[in-house]
Structures are given as C-alpha cells and as structure tokens.
Amino acid sequence: MAREIKNKTLLSTRLANNYGGWIYCDNCGENIGNLCYQTYDNVEFKYTCNCGNQGCMQIDFVDSEDGNESTDEMITIKNRLSCPKDNEPMITLLEKKLKTYDVKITCKTCHNTYTKSKK
C-alpha cells in the first residue's frame, strides 16, 4: 500500500520513484545509493558526490512516528544498511561514489533512529 508523504525535499538529488528506489546525483547522474520503499519511517541524507556536487534528501510520511535515538549501529547485509533489531534493509550507500555523507534514518518497525557518517 502506498504511503502518503508529509514532507519531501530533494536538493541536487533524484529518486527513481516517489519515495524510494535508486538515488542519483543530479549533477553527474551517477547512482549513489538505494532507498528501500517499505522499511523506513523517515530519512535525512546529506552528501558530497565524487563529482563535487552537494545534495540532500529528506522524506517523512503522514503516519511517521518519532524515532528513538539509538546508540546501536546499523548492520550491513549484502551492502545494505539494515536495522540491527529486525535485519530489514533500509538504505544502501555506494561509498566509493561519495566523498562524504551523513544519514539519519528511522526504522518503520522498531522506531529506532540510526545515524551513519563518512567524513
């Protein structure tokens, strides 16, 4: 079932679909990641692409719940950053194509908010 978006901001960034799928840098057109459709409640992603472009993405939904800040780290399963509580993939970031990034994402199931950065 499709979710109703409350807020969506894409700056110098493009998504393959409305609130998920492949993430592209608008400057060079490179695929820089993938956002899983059904497993996140909200996401904030800021990055600098290898081409020098700085972009960001913020998405949340009408039914999003406030997340609980977690000190746990996301686990990596088949290149996907996943929730350590239920092993569900939330986002894939193609690190070799990104100079820097900060991501903050909330799991739809457990409502924990996880962060990860590359400086």
CSV table of N, CA and C in Angstrom, one decimal:
chain,number,residue,atom,x,y,z
A,1,MET,N,0.8,-1.2,0.0
A,1,MET,CA,0.0,0.0,0.0
A,1,MET,C,0.9,1.2,0.0
A,2,ALA,N,0.6,2.2,-0.8
A,2,ALA,CA,1.3,3.4,-0.9
A,2,ALA,C,1.2,4.3,0.4
A,3,ARG,N,2.2,4.9,0.7
A,3,ARG,CA,2.2,5.8,1.9
A,3,ARG,C,2.0,7.2,1.4
A,4,GLU,N,1.4,8.0,2.3
A,4,GLU,CA,1.2,9.4,2.0
A,4,GLU,C,2.4,10.3,2.5
A,5,ILE,N,3.1,10.9,1.6
A,5,ILE,CA,4.2,11.8,2.0
A,5,ILE,C,3.8,13.0,2.7
A,6,LYS,N,4.4,13.3,3.8
A,6,LYS,CA,4.2,14.6,4.5
A,6,LYS,C,5.1,15.7,4.1
A,7,ASN,N,6.4,15.3,4.1
A,7,ASN,CA,7.5,16.3,3.7
A,7,ASN,C,8.4,15.5,2.8
A,8,LYS,N,8.8,16.2,1.7
A,8,LYS,CA,9.8,15.6,0.8
A,8,LYS,C,10.7,16.7,0.2
A,9,THR,N,11.9,16.7,0.5
A,9,THR,CA,12.9,17.7,-0.1
A,9,THR,C,14.0,16.9,-0.8
A,10,LEU,N,14.3,17.3,-2.0
A,10,LEU,CA,15.4,16.7,-2.8
A,10,LEU,C,16.2,17.9,-3.3
A,11,LEU,N,17.4,18.0,-2.9
A,11,LEU,CA,18.3,19.1,-3.4
A,11,LEU,C,19.4,18.5,-4.2
A,12,SER,N,19.5,18.8,-5.5
A,12,SER,CA,20.6,18.2,-6.3
A,12,SER,C,20.6,16.7,-6.3
A,13,THR,N,19.4,16.1,-6.1
A,13,THR,CA,19.3,14.7,-5.9
A,13,THR,C,18.0,14.2,-6.6
A,14,ARG,N,18.0,13.0,-7.1
A,14,ARG,CA,16.9,12.5,-7.8
A,14,ARG,C,16.6,11.1,-7.3
A,15,LEU,N,15.4,10.7,-7.2
A,15,LEU,CA,15.0,9.4,-6.8
A,15,LEU,C,14.3,8.7,-8.0
A,16,ALA,N,14.5,7.4,-8.1
A,16,ALA,CA,13.9,6.6,-9.2
A,16,ALA,C,12.4,6.6,-9.1
A,17,ASN,N,11.9,6.6,-7.9
A,17,ASN,CA,10.4,6.6,-7.6
A,17,ASN,C,10.1,7.6,-6.6
A,18,ASN,N,8.8,7.7,-6.2
A,18,ASN,CA,8.3,8.8,-5.4
A,18,ASN,C,9.0,8.8,-4.0
A,19,TYR,N,9.2,7.7,-3.3
A,19,TYR,CA,9.8,7.8,-2.0
A,19,TYR,C,10.8,6.6,-1.8
A,20,GLY,N,11.4,6.1,-2.9
A,20,GLY,CA,12.3,5.0,-2.7
A,20,GLY,C,13.0,4.7,-4.1
A,21,GLY,N,13.8,3.6,-4.0
A,21,GLY,CA,14.4,3.2,-5.2
A,21,GLY,C,15.8,3.8,-5.3
A,22,TRP,N,16.4,3.8,-6.5
A,22,TRP,CA,17.7,4.3,-6.7
A,22,TRP,C,17.8,5.8,-6.4
A,23,ILE,N,19.0,6.2,-5.9
A,23,ILE,CA,19.2,7.6,-5.5
A,23,ILE,C,20.3,8.0,-6.5
A,24,TYR,N,20.1,9.2,-7.2
A,24,TYR,CA,21.0,9.7,-8.2
A,24,TYR,C,21.5,11.1,-7.8
A,25,CYS,N,22.8,11.4,-8.1
A,25,CYS,CA,23.3,12.7,-8.1
A,25,CYS,C,22.8,13.5,-9.3
A,26,ASP,N,22.2,14.6,-9.1
A,26,ASP,CA,21.6,15.4,-10.2
A,26,ASP,C,22.7,16.0,-11.1
A,27,ASN,N,23.9,16.2,-10.6
A,27,ASN,CA,25.0,16.8,-11.3
A,27,ASN,C,25.6,15.9,-12.3
A,28,CYS,N,26.1,14.7,-11.9
A,28,CYS,CA,26.8,13.8,-12.8
A,28,CYS,C,25.9,12.7,-13.2
A,29,GLY,N,24.7,12.5,-12.6
A,29,GLY,CA,23.8,11.4,-13.0
A,29,GLY,C,24.2,10.0,-12.4
A,30,GLU,N,25.2,10.0,-11.6
A,30,GLU,CA,25.7,8.7,-11.0
A,30,GLU,C,24.7,8.2,-10.0
A,31,ASN,N,24.5,6.9,-10.0
A,31,ASN,CA,23.7,6.2,-9.0
A,31,ASN,C,24.6,6.2,-7.7
A,32,ILE,N,24.1,6.8,-6.6
A,32,ILE,CA,24.9,6.8,-5.4
A,32,ILE,C,24.3,6.0,-4.2
A,33,GLY,N,23.2,5.3,-4.5
A,33,GLY,CA,22.6,4.5,-3.5
A,33,GLY,C,21.2,4.0,-3.8
A,34,ASN,N,20.5,3.4,-2.8
A,34,ASN,CA,19.2,2.9,-3.0
A,34,ASN,C,18.5,3.1,-1.6
A,35,LEU,N,17.3,3.6,-1.7
A,35,LEU,CA,16.4,3.8,-0.5
A,35,LEU,C,15.3,2.7,-0.6
A,36,CYS,N,15.2,1.9,0.4
A,36,CYS,CA,14.2,0.8,0.4
A,36,CYS,C,12.8,1.4,0.7
A,37,TYR,N,11.8,1.0,0.0
A,37,TYR,CA,10.5,1.6,0.0
A,37,TYR,C,9.8,1.4,1.3
A,38,GLN,N,9.7,0.3,1.8
A,38,GLN,CA,8.7,-0.1,2.9
A,38,GLN,C,9.3,-0.1,4.3
A,39,THR,N,10.6,0.0,4.5
A,39,THR,CA,11.2,-0.3,5.8
A,39,THR,C,11.6,0.9,6.6
A,40,TYR,N,11.5,2.1,6.0
A,40,TYR,CA,11.9,3.3,6.8
A,40,TYR,C,10.7,4.2,7.1
A,41,ASP,N,10.8,5.0,8.2
A,41,ASP,CA,9.7,5.9,8.5
A,41,ASP,C,10.1,7.3,8.1
A,42,ASN,N,11.3,7.7,8.2
A,42,ASN,CA,11.8,9.0,7.7
A,42,ASN,C,13.3,8.9,7.5
A,43,VAL,N,13.8,9.7,6.6
A,43,VAL,CA,15.2,9.7,6.3
A,43,VAL,C,15.7,11.1,6.0
A,44,GLU,N,16.9,11.4,6.5
A,44,GLU,CA,17.6,12.6,6.2
A,44,GLU,C,19.0,12.2,5.7
A,45,PHE,N,19.4,12.7,4.5
A,45,PHE,CA,20.6,12.2,3.9
A,45,PHE,C,21.3,13.5,3.2
A,46,LYS,N,22.5,13.8,3.7
A,46,LYS,CA,23.3,14.9,3.1
A,46,LYS,C,24.6,14.3,2.6
A,47,TYR,N,25.0,14.7,1.4
A,47,TYR,CA,26.2,14.1,0.9
A,47,TYR,C,27.0,15.1,0.0
A,48,THR,N,28.2,14.7,-0.3
A,48,THR,CA,29.1,15.3,-1.3
A,48,THR,C,29.5,14.2,-2.2
A,49,CYS,N,29.1,14.2,-3.5
A,49,CYS,CA,29.4,13.2,-4.5
A,49,CYS,C,30.8,13.4,-4.9
A,50,ASN,N,31.4,12.4,-5.5
A,50,ASN,CA,32.8,12.5,-6.0
A,50,ASN,C,32.9,13.6,-7.1
A,51,CYS,N,31.8,13.9,-7.8
A,51,CYS,CA,31.9,15.0,-8.8
A,51,CYS,C,31.9,16.4,-8.1
A,52,GLY,N,31.8,16.5,-6.8
A,52,GLY,CA,31.8,17.7,-6.1
A,52,GLY,C,30.4,18.3,-5.7
A,53,ASN,N,29.4,17.7,-6.3
A,53,ASN,CA,28.0,18.1,-6.1
A,53,ASN,C,27.7,17.9,-4.6
A,54,GLN,N,27.0,18.8,-4.0
A,54,GLN,CA,26.5,18.6,-2.6
A,54,GLN,C,25.0,18.5,-2.7
A,55,GLY,N,24.4,17.5,-2.2
A,55,GLY,CA,23.0,17.3,-2.3
A,55,GLY,C,22.4,16.8,-1.0
A,56,CYS,N,21.1,16.8,-0.9
A,56,CYS,CA,20.4,16.2,0.3
A,56,CYS,C,19.0,15.7,-0.1
A,57,MET,N,18.5,14.9,0.8
A,57,MET,CA,17.2,14.4,0.7
A,57,MET,C,16.6,14.2,2.1
A,58,GLN,N,15.3,14.6,2.2
A,58,GLN,CA,14.6,14.5,3.5
A,58,GLN,C,13.2,14.0,3.1
A,59,ILE,N,12.8,12.9,3.7
A,59,ILE,CA,11.4,12.4,3.4
A,59,ILE,C,10.8,11.9,4.7
A,60,ASP,N,9.6,12.2,5.0
A,60,ASP,CA,8.8,11.6,6.0
A,60,ASP,C,7.3,11.5,5.6
A,61,PHE,N,6.6,10.7,6.3
A,61,PHE,CA,5.2,10.4,5.9
A,61,PHE,C,4.2,10.9,6.9
A,62,VAL,N,2.9,11.0,6.5
A,62,VAL,CA,1.8,11.4,7.4
A,62,VAL,C,1.8,10.5,8.6
A,63,ASP,N,2.0,9.2,8.4
A,63,ASP,CA,1.9,8.3,9.6
A,63,ASP,C,3.2,8.0,10.3
A,64,SER,N,4.3,8.8,9.9
A,64,SER,CA,5.6,8.6,10.6
A,64,SER,C,5.5,8.9,12.1
A,65,GLU,N,6.2,8.0,12.8
A,65,GLU,CA,6.3,8.2,14.3
A,65,GLU,C,7.7,8.8,14.6
A,66,ASP,N,7.7,9.5,15.7
A,66,ASP,CA,9.0,10.0,16.2
A,66,ASP,C,9.9,8.8,16.5
A,67,GLY,N,11.1,8.8,16.1
A,67,GLY,CA,12.0,7.8,16.4
A,67,GLY,C,12.8,7.9,17.7
A,68,ASN,N,13.2,6.8,18.2
A,68,ASN,CA,14.0,6.8,19.5
A,68,ASN,C,15.5,6.8,19.0
A,69,GLU,N,16.3,7.8,19.4
A,69,GLU,CA,17.7,7.8,19.1
A,69,GLU,C,18.4,6.5,19.6
A,70,SER,N,19.0,5.8,18.7
A,70,SER,CA,19.7,4.6,19.1
A,70,SER,C,21.2,4.7,19.1
A,71,THR,N,21.8,4.1,20.1
A,71,THR,CA,23.3,4.1,20.1
A,71,THR,C,23.9,2.9,19.3
A,72,ASP,N,23.0,2.0,18.9
A,72,ASP,CA,23.4,0.9,18.1
A,72,ASP,C,23.7,1.4,16.7
A,73,GLU,N,24.6,0.6,16.0
A,73,GLU,CA,24.9,0.9,14.6
A,73,GLU,C,24.1,0.0,13.7
A,74,MET,N,23.7,0.5,12.5
A,74,MET,CA,23.1,-0.3,11.5
A,74,MET,C,24.1,-1.4,11.1
A,75,ILE,N,23.5,-2.5,10.8
A,75,ILE,CA,24.3,-3.6,10.3
A,75,ILE,C,24.3,-3.7,8.8
A,76,THR,N,25.3,-4.2,8.2
A,76,THR,CA,25.4,-4.3,6.7
A,76,THR,C,25.1,-5.7,6.3
A,77,ILE,N,24.1,-5.9,5.5
A,77,ILE,CA,23.7,-7.2,4.9
A,77,ILE,C,23.6,-7.0,3.4
A,78,LYS,N,24.5,-7.7,2.7
A,78,LYS,CA,24.6,-7.6,1.2
A,78,LYS,C,24.6,-6.1,0.8
A,79,ASN,N,25.5,-5.3,1.3
A,79,ASN,CA,25.8,-3.9,1.0
A,79,ASN,C,24.6,-3.0,1.5
A,80,ARG,N,23.6,-3.5,2.2
A,80,ARG,CA,22.5,-2.6,2.6
A,80,ARG,C,22.7,-2.3,4.1
A,81,LEU,N,22.5,-1.1,4.4
A,81,LEU,CA,22.5,-0.7,5.8
A,81,LEU,C,21.1,-1.1,6.4
A,82,SER,N,21.1,-2.0,7.4
A,82,SER,CA,19.9,-2.6,7.9
A,82,SER,C,19.7,-2.4,9.4
A,83,CYS,N,18.5,-2.5,9.8
A,83,CYS,CA,18.1,-2.3,11.2
A,83,CYS,C,18.7,-3.5,12.0
A,84,PRO,N,19.5,-3.3,13.1
A,84,PRO,CA,20.0,-4.4,13.8
A,84,PRO,C,19.0,-5.2,14.6
A,85,LYS,N,17.8,-4.6,14.8
A,85,LYS,CA,16.7,-5.3,15.5
A,85,LYS,C,16.0,-6.4,14.7
A,86,ASP,N,15.7,-6.0,13.4
A,86,ASP,CA,14.9,-6.9,12.6
A,86,ASP,C,15.6,-7.3,11.3
A,87,ASN,N,16.8,-6.9,11.1
A,87,ASN,CA,17.6,-7.2,9.9
A,87,ASN,C,17.0,-6.7,8.6
A,88,GLU,N,16.0,-5.8,8.6
A,88,GLU,CA,15.4,-5.3,7.4
A,88,GLU,C,16.3,-4.2,6.8
A,89,PRO,N,16.6,-4.3,5.5
A,89,PRO,CA,17.4,-3.3,4.8
A,89,PRO,C,16.6,-1.9,4.7
A,90,MET,N,17.4,-0.8,5.0
A,90,MET,CA,16.7,0.5,4.9
A,90,MET,C,17.3,1.3,3.8
A,91,ILE,N,18.7,1.3,3.7
A,91,ILE,CA,19.3,2.2,2.7
A,91,ILE,C,20.6,1.6,2.3
A,92,THR,N,21.0,1.8,1.0
A,92,THR,CA,22.3,1.4,0.5
A,92,THR,C,23.0,2.6,0.1
A,93,LEU,N,24.2,2.8,0.5
A,93,LEU,CA,25.0,4.0,0.1
A,93,LEU,C,26.3,3.5,-0.6
A,94,LEU,N,26.5,3.9,-1.9
A,94,LEU,CA,27.6,3.5,-2.6
A,94,LEU,C,28.8,4.3,-2.2
A,95,GLU,N,29.5,3.9,-1.2
A,95,GLU,CA,30.6,4.7,-0.6
A,95,GLU,C,31.7,5.1,-1.5
A,96,LYS,N,32.0,4.3,-2.5
A,96,LYS,CA,33.1,4.6,-3.5
A,96,LYS,C,32.7,5.8,-4.3
A,97,LYS,N,31.4,6.2,-4.4
A,97,LYS,CA,30.9,7.3,-5.2
A,97,LYS,C,30.7,8.5,-4.4
A,98,LEU,N,30.9,8.5,-3.1
A,98,LEU,CA,30.6,9.6,-2.2
A,98,LEU,C,31.8,10.0,-1.4
A,99,LYS,N,32.1,11.3,-1.5
A,99,LYS,CA,33.3,11.8,-0.7
A,99,LYS,C,32.9,11.9,0.8
A,100,THR,N,31.7,12.4,1.1
A,100,THR,CA,31.2,12.5,2.5
A,100,THR,C,29.7,12.2,2.5
A,101,TYR,N,29.2,11.8,3.6
A,101,TYR,CA,27.8,11.8,3.8
A,101,TYR,C,27.4,11.7,5.3
A,102,ASP,N,26.2,12.1,5.6
A,102,ASP,CA,25.5,11.9,6.9
A,102,ASP,C,24.1,11.4,6.6
A,103,VAL,N,23.8,10.3,7.2
A,103,VAL,CA,22.4,9.8,7.0
A,103,VAL,C,21.8,9.5,8.4
A,104,LYS,N,20.6,9.9,8.5
A,104,LYS,CA,19.8,9.6,9.7
A,104,LYS,C,18.5,9.0,9.3
A,105,ILE,N,18.2,7.8,9.7
A,105,ILE,CA,17.1,7.0,9.2
A,105,ILE,C,16.4,6.3,10.3
A,106,THR,N,15.0,6.3,10.3
A,106,THR,CA,14.2,5.6,11.3
A,106,THR,C,13.6,4.4,10.8
A,107,CYS,N,13.7,3.3,11.5
A,107,CYS,CA,13.1,2.0,11.1
A,107,CYS,C,11.6,2.1,11.3
A,108,LYS,N,10.8,1.7,10.3
A,108,LYS,CA,9.4,1.7,10.4
A,108,LYS,C,8.9,0.7,11.4
A,109,THR,N,9.6,-0.4,11.6
A,109,THR,CA,9.1,-1.4,12.5
A,109,THR,C,9.4,-1.2,14.0
A,110,CYS,N,10.7,-0.9,14.3
A,110,CYS,CA,11.1,-0.7,15.7
A,110,CYS,C,11.1,0.7,16.2
A,111,HIS,N,11.0,1.7,15.2
A,111,HIS,CA,11.0,3.1,15.5
A,111,HIS,C,12.3,3.6,16.1
A,112,ASN,N,13.4,2.9,15.9
A,112,ASN,CA,14.7,3.4,16.4
A,112,ASN,C,15.3,4.2,15.2
A,113,THR,N,16.0,5.3,15.6
A,113,THR,CA,16.7,6.1,14.6
A,113,THR,C,18.2,5.9,14.6
A,114,TYR,N,18.7,5.6,13.5
A,114,TYR,CA,20.1,5.3,13.3
A,114,TYR,C,20.9,6.3,12.5
A,115,THR,N,22.1,6.6,12.8
A,115,THR,CA,22.9,7.5,12.1
A,115,THR,C,24.2,6.9,11.6
A,116,LYS,N,24.7,7.4,10.5
A,116,LYS,CA,26.0,6.9,9.9
A,116,LYS,C,26.6,8.1,9.2
A,117,SER,N,27.9,8.2,9.3
A,117,SER,CA,28.6,9.3,8.6
A,117,SER,C,29.9,8.8,7.9
A,118,LYS,N,30.3,9.5,6.9
A,118,LYS,CA,31.6,9.3,6.3
A,118,LYS,C,32.2,10.7,6.1
A,119,LYS,N,33.3,11.0,6.7
A,119,LYS,CA,33.9,12.3,6.7
A,119,LYS,C,35.1,12.3,5.8
